[in-house]
């Protein structure tokens, strides 16, 4: 009889009737408390409803009732990982591995747990071990590409993803990840980059409904929504805060669709700055698109592009009168449901840049971002007398391309006795610190001239690390954004190499915004000359160190009210003009 009832409840779940299934399954587990299958089904239903803590309770019960059940162990491990209870999850994974040593699934979940904890080298090793046990496991092969990127091998990641895209052309995650990784690899032809993004876009659009609001627009305030999983302690939120603080509530009704299950103090600040806040951490793309459409937005601005946790699948349904992409991603989305991409004339000069995007480029001049100075920042400190000339780069490890490491080697060769300090979250592991030292040594930089710093606990400590630097070296082909602004705020000028696409032109926009266009190089030789000349010019360095913070503060980069006014005018323009193709 229990089996029949289980089948009936499973049928409800398959029809998406999870609330009905929950009621029926609760009765079943009460009447059959020792039935592991009933407890497992209850955990599944609660997970579908986003009630993860309660789902864990039933998954633990199922695993306790049936400790030799591989699936029960893995279900529990997955739920624990979802709640970021990684140590407990790993114990369940280990138990499941003992039950099925040849399973790729256990290694896959273990790898993801390690990646979420920032243990990138350990994740790479675990993934490699999994592929020995299950060499054709699809999920492990995809995760391997992510571990390669996180460990600084973007070219290797792209090669792996190219192979996977050919084998699995209908895998949206593979296609999206491949598009993302291309931003980190030097020399990828722009036409190929666009084609990769369009491949994802075509797949995302296949079968997507057209949810464009058809009725006449309601008179009054413009309805504007922002979609992001990063309205938390993340660089996207840091750049959104001044906009949300200053965007006129008299002209705009603001909505936020927060697509993350985890929030922090920054999330709470963001929530207080918008009129309507939607919790969407457990919402599918289809449901999200429907929710946005019901809100009848004039403009929907997605803030992720192809970065982690994006909602481009929802954007494919065109759930607002105008759909825009902004801020979080340095390239086109490739999704035809996205009408507009917000950039500026320096990141995306009129002409060739327009051909790189499937969206219409709208230029928010003079700079596409606004910077809210960190309250935690310590005061700029005078340079330590007698210290060797010191270059710094606090950019993420995936941005440290072979080309830029070779370029930095030339800079250091031009300044005998100089030092280089690197810092990134990825360098929490000794293995990755050792690897980047080895890569620099292969480029000609002696290990004793390089210091690789582990992550610090808080933002104040992170910013204080800039006290040790004289000149910051930007990465290539993927420039820094937050790192460039933080370096300048701490009195450390940044030297950048301008490229031909948005990712390699952000530094151009930021430096020109503070009147330091002379620190923008057009050629590698010029980059070396500028960096070497600047670090040896003690008088100029002292002037920049003492005045750069005020220079940034007085620039358009810190004019939140002015930026919001320009952004508002842009929103009105794109809402009134509609889609121009």
Coordinates of C-alpha atoms in Angstrom, one line a residue:
X1 CA 0.0 0.0 0.0
X2 CA 2.9 2.4 0.9
X3 CA 4.3 1.8 -2.6
X4 CA 1.1 2.8 -4.3
X5 CA 0.9 6.0 -2.3
X6 CA 4.5 6.8 -3.1
X7 CA 3.8 6.4 -6.8
X8 CA 0.8 8.7 -6.5
X9 CA 2.8 11.3 -4.7
X10 CA 5.6 11.0 -7.3
X11 CA 3.0 11.6 -10.0
X12 CA 2.0 14.9 -8.3
X13 CA 5.7 15.9 -8.2
X14 CA 6.2 15.1 -11.9
X15 CA 3.2 17.5 -12.6
X16 CA 4.8 20.3 -10.5
X17 CA 2.1 20.0 -7.8
X18 CA 4.6 20.1 -5.0
X19 CA 2.3 21.7 -2.4
X20 CA -0.2 18.9 -2.9
X21 CA 2.6 16.4 -2.8
X22 CA 3.9 17.9 0.4
X23 CA 0.5 17.4 2.2
X24 CA 0.2 13.9 1.0
X25 CA 3.7 12.9 1.8
X26 CA 3.5 14.4 5.3
X27 CA 0.6 12.1 6.0
X28 CA 2.6 9.2 4.6
X29 CA 5.7 9.8 6.7
X30 CA 3.5 10.1 9.8
X31 CA 1.9 6.8 9.1
X32 CA 5.1 5.1 8.0
X33 CA 7.9 6.7 10.1
X34 CA 10.4 3.9 9.3
X35 CA 10.0 4.1 5.6
X36 CA 13.2 5.5 4.1
X37 CA 11.7 6.0 0.6
X38 CA 8.9 8.1 2.0
X39 CA 11.4 10.3 3.9
X40 CA 13.6 10.6 0.8
X41 CA 10.5 11.7 -1.3
X42 CA 9.6 14.3 1.4
X43 CA 13.1 15.7 1.2
X44 CA 12.8 16.0 -2.6
X45 CA 9.4 17.8 -2.4
X46 CA 10.7 20.2 0.3
X47 CA 13.8 20.9 -1.8
X48 CA 11.6 21.7 -4.8
X49 CA 9.7 24.1 -2.7
X50 CA 12.9 25.8 -1.5
X51 CA 12.5 24.6 2.1
X52 CA 16.0 23.3 2.3
X53 CA 16.6 23.1 6.1
X54 CA 13.4 21.0 6.4
X55 CA 14.5 18.9 3.4
X56 CA 17.8 18.2 5.2
X57 CA 15.9 16.9 8.2
X58 CA 14.1 14.3 6.1
X59 CA 17.2 13.5 4.1
X60 CA 19.1 12.8 7.3
X61 CA 16.2 10.6 8.4
X62 CA 16.3 8.6 5.1
X63 CA 20.1 8.1 5.3
X64 CA 19.7 7.0 9.0
X65 CA 17.0 4.5 8.1
X66 CA 19.0 3.2 5.1
X67 CA 22.7 3.9 5.7
X68 CA 23.8 1.6 2.9
X69 CA 21.7 3.4 0.3
X70 CA 24.0 5.4 -2.0
X71 CA 21.3 7.6 -3.3
X72 CA 20.1 8.6 0.2
X73 CA 23.7 9.5 1.1
X74 CA 24.2 11.6 -2.0
X75 CA 20.8 13.3 -1.7
X76 CA 21.8 14.4 1.8
X77 CA 25.2 15.5 0.7
X78 CA 23.8 17.6 -2.0
X79 CA 21.3 19.4 0.3
X80 CA 24.1 20.0 2.9
X81 CA 26.2 21.5 0.2
X82 CA 23.4 23.7 -0.9
X83 CA 23.3 25.1 2.6
X84 CA 27.1 25.5 2.5
X85 CA 27.5 22.9 5.3
X86 CA 30.5 21.6 3.4
X87 CA 32.2 19.6 6.2
X88 CA 29.1 17.6 6.8
X89 CA 28.5 17.2 3.1
X90 CA 32.0 15.8 2.6
X91 CA 31.4 13.2 5.3
X92 CA 28.3 12.0 3.4
X93 CA 30.2 12.0 0.1
X94 CA 33.0 9.9 1.7
X95 CA 30.3 7.4 2.9
X96 CA 28.8 7.3 -0.5
X97 CA 32.2 6.8 -2.1
X98 CA 32.8 3.7 0.1
X99 CA 29.4 2.3 -1.2
X100 CA 30.2 3.0 -4.9
X101 CA 33.9 3.6 -5.4
X102 CA 33.6 3.9 -9.2
X103 CA 31.0 6.7 -9.1
X104 CA 31.8 10.0 -10.8
X105 CA 28.9 11.7 -9.0
X106 CA 30.7 11.6 -5.6
X107 CA 33.8 13.1 -7.0
X108 CA 31.7 15.7 -8.9
X109 CA 30.0 16.9 -5.7
X110 CA 33.2 16.9 -3.7
X111 CA 34.9 19.0 -6.4
X112 CA 32.0 21.5 -6.3
X113 CA 32.2 21.7 -2.5
X114 CA 35.9 22.4 -2.7
X115 CA 35.4 25.1 -5.4
X116 CA 32.8 26.8 -3.2
X117 CA 35.3 26.9 -0.4
X118 CA 37.9 28.5 -2.6
X119 CA 40.1 25.4 -2.5
X120 CA 40.8 25.4 -6.3
X121 CA 43.9 23.3 -6.4
X122 CA 42.3 20.7 -4.2
X123 CA 39.2 20.7 -6.4
X124 CA 41.4 20.2 -9.5
X125 CA 43.0 17.1 -7.8
X126 CA 39.7 15.7 -6.7
X127 CA 38.2 16.2 -10.2
X128 CA 41.2 14.5 -11.8
X129 CA 40.8 11.5 -9.4
X130 CA 37.1 11.3 -10.4
X131 CA 38.0 11.3 -14.1
X132 CA 40.3 8.3 -13.5
X133 CA 37.3 6.5 -12.0
X134 CA 34.8 7.7 -14.5
X135 CA 36.6 9.2 -17.5
X136 CA 33.5 9.9 -19.6
X137 CA 31.5 11.5 -16.8
X138 CA 29.9 14.6 -18.4
X139 CA 29.6 16.6 -15.2
X140 CA 33.1 15.9 -14.2
X141 CA 34.4 16.9 -17.6
X142 CA 32.6 20.2 -17.3
X143 CA 33.7 20.9 -13.8
X144 CA 37.3 20.1 -14.9
X145 CA 37.2 23.1 -17.2
X146 CA 36.1 25.3 -14.3
X147 CA 38.9 24.1 -12.1
X148 CA 41.4 24.8 -14.9
X149 CA 40.1 28.4 -15.2
X150 CA 40.2 28.9 -11.4
X151 CA 43.8 27.7 -11.3
X152 CA 44.9 30.1 -14.0
X153 CA 44.8 27.9 -17.1
X154 CA 42.1 29.7 -19.1
X155 CA 43.5 28.4 -22.4
X156 CA 43.2 24.8 -21.1
X157 CA 39.7 25.5 -19.9
X158 CA 38.7 26.8 -23.3
X159 CA 40.2 23.9 -25.1
X160 CA 38.2 21.5 -22.9
X161 CA 35.0 23.5 -23.3
X162 CA 35.4 23.6 -27.1
X163 CA 35.5 19.8 -27.1
X164 CA 32.5 19.6 -24.8
X165 CA 30.5 22.1 -26.9
X166 CA 31.1 20.0 -30.0
X167 CA 30.0 16.8 -28.1
X168 CA 27.1 18.4 -26.2
X169 CA 25.8 21.2 -28.4
X170 CA 22.5 21.3 -26.5
X171 CA 24.1 21.8 -23.1
X172 CA 23.3 25.4 -22.0
X173 CA 25.8 25.3 -19.1
X174 CA 28.6 24.2 -21.4
X175 CA 27.9 26.8 -24.0
X176 CA 27.5 29.6 -21.4
X177 CA 30.7 28.6 -19.6
X178 CA 32.6 28.5 -22.9
X179 CA 31.4 32.0 -23.7
X180 CA 32.6 33.2 -20.2
X181 CA 36.0 31.7 -20.5
X182 CA 36.8 33.3 -23.8
X183 CA 37.1 36.6 -22.0
X184 CA 40.2 35.4 -20.2
X185 CA 42.0 34.0 -23.3
X186 CA 44.3 36.3 -25.3
X187 CA 44.0 36.3 -29.1
X188 CA 40.5 34.8 -29.5
X189 CA 39.1 36.3 -32.7
X190 CA 36.1 38.6 -31.9
X191 CA 33.9 36.8 -34.5
X192 CA 34.5 33.5 -32.8
X193 CA 33.7 35.1 -29.5
X194 CA 30.4 36.4 -30.8
X195 CA 29.5 33.1 -32.4
X196 CA 30.1 31.3 -29.1
X197 CA 27.7 33.7 -27.3
X198 CA 25.2 33.4 -30.1
X199 CA 25.3 29.6 -29.9
X200 CA 24.2 29.9 -26.2
X201 CA 21.6 32.5 -27.2
X202 CA 20.1 30.3 -29.9
X203 CA 19.8 27.4 -27.4
X204 CA 18.3 29.6 -24.7
X205 CA 15.8 31.1 -27.1
X206 CA 14.7 27.7 -28.4
X207 CA 11.1 27.2 -27.3
X208 CA 11.2 30.3 -25.1
X209 CA 7.8 32.2 -25.0
X210 CA 7.6 35.8 -25.9
X211 CA 6.5 37.5 -22.7
X212 CA 6.8 41.1 -23.8
X213 CA 4.1 43.1 -22.1
X214 CA 1.5 44.0 -24.8
X215 CA -0.7 46.4 -23.1
X216 CA -0.4 50.2 -23.2
X217 CA 2.2 51.5 -20.7
X218 CA 0.7 52.7 -17.4
X219 CA 1.3 56.5 -17.1
X220 CA 3.5 57.7 -14.4
X221 CA 6.8 56.5 -13.0
X222 CA 9.0 54.2 -15.2
X223 CA 9.0 50.7 -13.8
X224 CA 12.6 49.4 -13.7
X225 CA 13.9 46.1 -12.5
X226 CA 17.3 44.8 -11.7
X227 CA 18.1 41.0 -11.8
X228 CA 21.1 39.6 -10.0
X229 CA 22.4 36.9 -7.6
X230 CA 25.2 39.4 -6.6
X231 CA 23.3 42.0 -4.6
X232 CA 25.5 41.0 -1.6
X233 CA 29.2 41.3 -0.7
X234 CA 30.2 41.3 -4.3
X235 CA 31.7 43.9 -6.7
X236 CA 28.4 44.1 -8.6
X237 CA 26.6 45.3 -5.5
X238 CA 29.4 47.8 -4.7
X239 CA 28.8 49.5 -8.1
X240 CA 25.0 49.3 -7.8
X241 CA 24.8 51.0 -4.4
X242 CA 25.4 54.6 -5.6
X243 CA 22.9 54.1 -8.4
X244 CA 20.2 52.7 -6.1
X245 CA 20.8 55.4 -3.5
X246 CA 20.4 58.3 -6.0
X247 CA 17.9 57.1 -8.7
X248 CA 14.9 59.3 -8.4
X249 CA 12.0 57.6 -6.7
X250 CA 9.8 60.3 -8.1
X251 CA 10.6 59.2 -11.6
X252 CA 11.3 55.5 -11.2
X253 CA 9.6 52.6 -9.4
X254 CA 12.5 50.2 -8.7
X255 CA 12.2 46.4 -8.5
X256 CA 15.0 44.0 -7.5
X257 CA 14.9 40.2 -8.3
X258 CA 17.5 38.7 -6.0
X259 CA 18.4 35.3 -7.5
X260 CA 20.6 34.0 -4.6
X261 CA 19.6 32.0 -1.6
X262 CA 22.2 33.6 0.6
X263 CA 22.2 37.2 1.8
X264 CA 24.4 39.4 3.9
X265 CA 24.5 42.9 5.2
X266 CA 25.0 44.3 1.7
X267 CA 21.9 42.5 0.6
X268 CA 19.9 44.1 3.4
X269 CA 21.2 47.5 2.4
X270 CA 20.2 46.9 -1.2
X271 CA 16.8 45.7 -0.1
X272 CA 16.2 49.0 1.6
X273 CA 17.1 51.0 -1.5
X274 CA 14.5 49.6 -3.8
X275 CA 10.7 49.8 -3.7
X276 CA 9.9 46.2 -4.5
X277 CA 12.2 43.3 -3.5
X278 CA 11.6 39.8 -4.9
X279 CA 13.3 36.8 -3.4
X280 CA 14.0 34.5 -6.3
X281 CA 16.8 32.2 -5.0
X282 CA 14.7 29.1 -5.6
X283 CA 12.9 30.3 -8.7
X284 CA 13.5 28.6 -12.1
X285 CA 14.2 30.7 -15.2
X286 CA 10.7 30.1 -16.5
X287 CA 9.1 31.2 -13.3
X288 CA 11.4 34.2 -13.0
X289 CA 10.5 35.3 -16.5
X290 CA 6.8 35.0 -15.6
X291 CA 7.2 37.0 -12.4
X292 CA 9.0 39.8 -14.2
X293 CA 6.4 39.8 -16.9
X294 CA 3.6 40.1 -14.4
X295 CA 5.3 43.1 -12.9
X296 CA 5.0 44.8 -16.3
X297 CA 8.5 46.4 -16.3
X298 CA 9.3 49.1 -18.7
X299 CA 13.0 48.2 -18.5
X300 CA 14.5 45.0 -17.0
X301 CA 18.3 45.2 -16.4
X302 CA 20.1 42.0 -15.9
X303 CA 23.5 42.3 -14.1
X304 CA 25.2 39.0 -14.6
X305 CA 25.8 38.2 -18.3
X306 CA 27.3 34.7 -18.3
X307 CA 28.7 34.8 -14.8
X308 CA 27.8 32.4 -12.1
X309 CA 24.1 32.1 -11.3
X310 CA 22.9 34.1 -14.2
X311 CA 19.3 34.3 -15.4
X312 CA 19.8 34.6 -19.2
X313 CA 17.3 31.8 -19.7
X314 CA 14.7 34.1 -18.2
X315 CA 15.8 37.0 -20.4
X316 CA 15.4 34.9 -23.5
X317 CA 11.6 35.2 -23.0
X318 CA 11.9 39.0 -23.2
X319 CA 9.8 39.6 -20.0
X320 CA 9.9 43.4 -20.1
X321 CA 9.2 46.1 -22.7
X322 CA 13.0 46.5 -23.0
X323 CA 15.6 44.1 -21.6
X324 CA 19.1 45.4 -21.0
X325 CA 22.4 43.8 -19.8
X326 CA 24.8 45.9 -17.6
X327 CA 27.8 45.8 -15.4
X328 CA 28.6 42.3 -14.4
X329 CA 29.9 40.9 -17.7
X330 CA 32.3 42.4 -20.2
X331 CA 30.7 41.0 -23.4
X332 CA 27.6 40.4 -25.3
X333 CA 25.1 37.9 -24.0
X334 CA 24.3 36.5 -27.4
X335 CA 20.6 36.3 -26.3
X336 CA 18.2 37.9 -28.8
X337 CA 15.8 38.6 -26.0
X338 CA 18.3 41.1 -24.6
X339 CA 17.8 44.4 -26.5
X340 CA 20.4 46.7 -25.0
X341 CA 23.9 46.5 -23.6
X342 CA 25.0 49.4 -21.4
X343 CA 28.6 50.5 -21.9
X344 CA 30.5 53.7 -22.6
X345 CA 32.4 55.2 -25.5
X346 CA 35.8 54.3 -24.1
X347 CA 35.1 50.6 -23.3
X348 CA 33.2 50.2 -26.6
X349 CA 34.1 52.9 -29.2
X350 CA 31.5 53.5 -31.8
X351 CA 32.0 51.4 -34.9
X352 CA 33.7 48.1 -34.6
X353 CA 32.5 47.4 -31.0
X354 CA 28.9 47.5 -32.3
X355 CA 29.6 44.5 -34.5
X356 CA 30.8 42.5 -31.5
X357 CA 27.4 42.5 -29.8
X358 CA 24.0 41.0 -30.5
X359 CA 22.5 43.9 -28.4
X360 CA 22.2 47.5 -29.4
X361 CA 25.0 49.3 -27.5
X362 CA 23.9 52.3 -25.4
X363 CA 26.8 54.4 -24.2
X364 CA 26.6 55.9 -20.8
X365 CA 29.3 58.5 -20.9
X366 CA 31.8 59.5 -19.6
X367 CA 32.1 56.2 -17.7
X368 CA 29.7 53.3 -17.4
X369 CA 30.3 52.7 -13.6
X370 CA 30.1 54.7 -10.4
X371 CA 32.3 53.9 -7.4
X372 CA 31.3 54.1 -3.8
X373 CA 34.5 54.6 -1.8
X374 CA 34.9 51.9 0.8
X375 CA 34.2 53.2 4.3
X376 CA 36.7 50.6 5.7
X377 CA 39.6 52.0 3.7
X378 CA 42.6 53.0 5.9
X379 CA 44.3 56.3 5.2
X380 CA 46.9 56.4 2.5
X381 CA 50.3 55.9 4.0
X382 CA 53.5 57.5 2.9
X383 CA 55.9 55.2 1.1
X384 CA 58.4 53.4 3.3
X385 CA 61.8 54.9 2.8
X386 CA 64.4 52.6 1.3
X387 CA 61.9 50.1 0.0
X388 CA 62.6 48.5 -3.3
X389 CA 60.4 49.7 -6.2
X390 CA 57.3 47.6 -5.9
X391 CA 54.7 46.6 -8.4
X392 CA 51.4 45.1 -7.3
X393 CA 48.5 43.3 -8.9
X394 CA 45.6 42.1 -6.8
X395 CA 43.6 40.7 -9.7
X396 CA 42.1 37.2 -9.7
X397 CA 44.3 34.3 -10.8
X398 CA 42.3 33.5 -14.0
X399 CA 43.2 37.0 -15.3
X400 CA 47.0 36.2 -15.0
X401 CA 47.4 35.2 -18.7
X402 CA 50.7 34.0 -20.1
X403 CA 50.9 37.2 -22.1
X404 CA 50.5 39.5 -19.1
X405 CA 53.0 37.5 -17.0
X406 CA 55.5 37.8 -19.8
X407 CA 54.8 41.5 -20.0
X408 CA 55.3 41.9 -16.2
X409 CA 58.6 40.1 -16.6
X410 CA 59.7 42.7 -19.1
X411 CA 58.7 45.5 -16.7
X412 CA 60.7 44.0 -13.9
X413 CA 63.7 43.4 -16.2
X414 CA 63.6 47.2 -17.0
X415 CA 63.8 48.0 -13.2
X416 CA 66.6 46.0 -11.6
X417 CA 65.9 45.3 -8.0
X418 CA 62.2 45.8 -8.3
X419 CA 59.6 43.5 -6.6
X420 CA 56.2 42.2 -7.5
X421 CA 53.4 41.6 -5.0
X422 CA 50.4 39.5 -6.1
X423 CA 47.3 38.9 -4.0
X424 CA 44.0 37.1 -4.8
X425 CA 41.5 34.9 -3.2
X426 CA 42.8 32.0 -5.3
X427 CA 46.2 32.2 -3.5
X428 CA 44.8 30.8 -0.3
X429 CA 46.4 27.5 -1.3
X430 CA 50.2 26.9 -1.3
X431 CA 49.9 24.9 -4.5
X432 CA 48.5 27.9 -6.5
X433 CA 51.0 30.3 -4.9
X434 CA 53.8 27.9 -6.0
X435 CA 52.4 27.6 -9.5
X436 CA 52.2 31.3 -10.2
X437 CA 55.8 31.7 -8.9
X438 CA 56.8 28.9 -11.3
X439 CA 55.0 30.6 -14.2
X440 CA 56.8 33.9 -13.5
X441 CA 60.1 32.1 -13.1
X442 CA 59.6 30.6 -16.5
X443 CA 59.0 34.1 -17.9
X444 CA 62.3 35.2 -16.3
X445 CA 61.3 36.6 -12.9
X446 CA 63.4 35.2 -10.0
X447 CA 61.2 33.8 -7.2
X448 CA 62.8 35.9 -4.6
X449 CA 61.5 39.0 -6.3
X450 CA 57.9 38.0 -6.1
X451 CA 55.6 37.8 -3.0
X452 CA 52.3 36.1 -3.3
X453 CA 49.9 37.0 -0.5
X454 CA 47.1 34.9 0.8
X455 CA 43.6 36.5 1.1
X456 CA 43.0 38.7 4.1
X457 CA 40.0 38.5 6.4
X458 CA 38.3 41.8 5.8
X459 CA 38.2 44.6 3.2
X460 CA 40.2 47.0 5.5
X461 CA 43.0 44.5 5.7
X462 CA 42.8 43.9 2.0
X463 CA 43.1 47.6 1.1
X464 CA 45.9 48.0 3.6
X465 CA 48.0 45.6 1.6
X466 CA 48.3 48.4 -1.0
X467 CA 50.6 50.2 1.4
X468 CA 53.4 48.0 0.1
X469 CA 52.9 49.0 -3.6
X470 CA 54.1 51.8 -5.7
X471 CA 52.5 51.0 -9.1
X472 CA 49.7 48.6 -9.9
X473 CA 49.9 46.6 -13.1
X474 CA 46.6 45.9 -14.8
X475 CA 45.9 42.5 -16.3
X476 CA 45.4 41.6 -20.0
X477 CA 43.3 40.7 -21.9
X478 CA 40.8 40.9 -19.0
X479 CA 41.3 44.2 -17.1
X480 CA 40.5 44.8 -13.5
X481 CA 37.6 47.0 -12.5
X482 CA 37.2 46.9 -8.7
X483 CA 41.0 46.3 -8.3
X484 CA 41.8 49.3 -10.4
X485 CA 39.6 51.6 -8.4
X486 CA 40.7 50.2 -5.1
X487 CA 44.4 50.7 -6.0
X488 CA 43.8 54.3 -7.0
X489 CA 41.8 54.9 -3.8
X490 CA 44.8 53.7 -1.9
X491 CA 47.1 56.1 -3.7
X492 CA 48.6 53.5 -6.1
X493 CA 48.5 54.5 -9.8
X494 CA 47.6 51.8 -12.3
X495 CA 49.2 51.1 -15.7
X496 CA 47.0 49.4 -18.3
X497 CA 47.3 48.1 -21.8
X498 CA 44.4 49.0 -24.1
X499 CA 42.9 46.3 -26.3
X500 CA 40.2 46.1 -28.9
X501 CA 37.2 44.8 -26.8
X502 CA 35.4 45.8 -23.7
X503 CA 37.3 43.4 -21.3
X504 CA 40.6 45.0 -22.3
X505 CA 39.3 48.6 -22.3
X506 CA 37.8 49.0 -18.9
X507 CA 41.1 50.3 -17.6
X508 CA 41.1 52.9 -20.4
X509 CA 37.7 54.3 -19.2
X510 CA 38.6 54.3 -15.5
X511 CA 42.0 56.0 -16.0
X512 CA 40.6 58.6 -18.4
X513 CA 37.9 59.4 -15.9
X514 CA 40.5 60.5 -13.4
X515 CA 42.6 62.3 -15.9
X516 CA 45.4 59.7 -16.0
X517 CA 45.2 58.8 -19.7
X518 CA 49.0 58.9 -19.9
X519 CA 49.0 55.6 -18.0
X520 CA 47.2 53.9 -20.8
X521 CA 49.5 52.0 -23.2
X522 CA 48.6 51.2 -26.7
X523 CA 51.5 48.7 -27.2
X524 CA 53.4 46.3 -25.0
X525 CA 56.6 48.3 -25.3
X526 CA 54.7 51.4 -24.2
X527 CA 53.3 49.5 -21.2
X528 CA 56.8 48.6 -20.1
X529 CA 58.1 52.1 -20.6
X530 CA 55.2 53.7 -18.7
X531 CA 55.4 51.3 -15.7
X532 CA 59.2 51.4 -15.5
X533 CA 59.4 55.1 -15.8
X534 CA 56.6 55.8 -13.3
X535 CA 58.0 53.5 -10.6
X536 CA 61.4 55.2 -10.8
X537 CA 60.0 58.8 -10.7
X538 CA 60.0 59.3 -6.9
X539 CA 58.6 62.9 -7.1
X540 CA 55.7 62.0 -9.4
X541 CA 54.9 58.9 -7.4
X542 CA 54.8 60.9 -4.1
X543 CA 52.4 63.4 -5.7
X544 CA 50.1 60.7 -7.0
X545 CA 50.2 58.8 -3.7
X546 CA 49.3 61.9 -1.8
X547 CA 46.6 63.2 -4.2
X548 CA 45.1 60.2 -6.0
X549 CA 42.4 59.5 -3.5
X550 CA 41.1 63.1 -3.7
X551 CA 41.4 62.9 -7.5
X552 CA 39.2 59.9 -7.6
X553 CA 36.7 61.4 -5.1
X554 CA 36.4 64.6 -7.2
X555 CA 36.0 62.7 -10.5
X556 CA 32.8 61.5 -12.2
X557 CA 33.6 58.1 -10.7
X558 CA 32.3 59.2 -7.3
X559 CA 29.5 61.5 -8.4
X560 CA 26.6 59.2 -7.5
X561 CA 23.9 61.8 -8.0
X562 CA 25.2 62.8 -11.4
X563 CA 25.6 59.2 -12.4
X564 CA 22.1 58.3 -11.4
X565 CA 20.7 61.3 -13.3
X566 CA 22.5 60.1 -16.4
X567 CA 21.4 56.5 -15.9
X568 CA 17.9 57.7 -15.4
X569 CA 17.9 59.7 -18.6
X570 CA 19.3 56.7 -20.4
X571 CA 16.5 54.5 -19.0
X572 CA 13.9 56.9 -20.2
X573 CA 15.5 57.1 -23.6
X574 CA 15.6 53.3 -24.2
X575 CA 12.1 52.9 -22.8
X576 CA 10.7 55.5 -25.2
X577 CA 12.7 54.4 -28.2
X578 CA 12.0 50.8 -27.7
X579 CA 14.1 48.2 -29.5
X580 CA 16.1 49.5 -32.5
X581 CA 17.5 46.8 -34.8

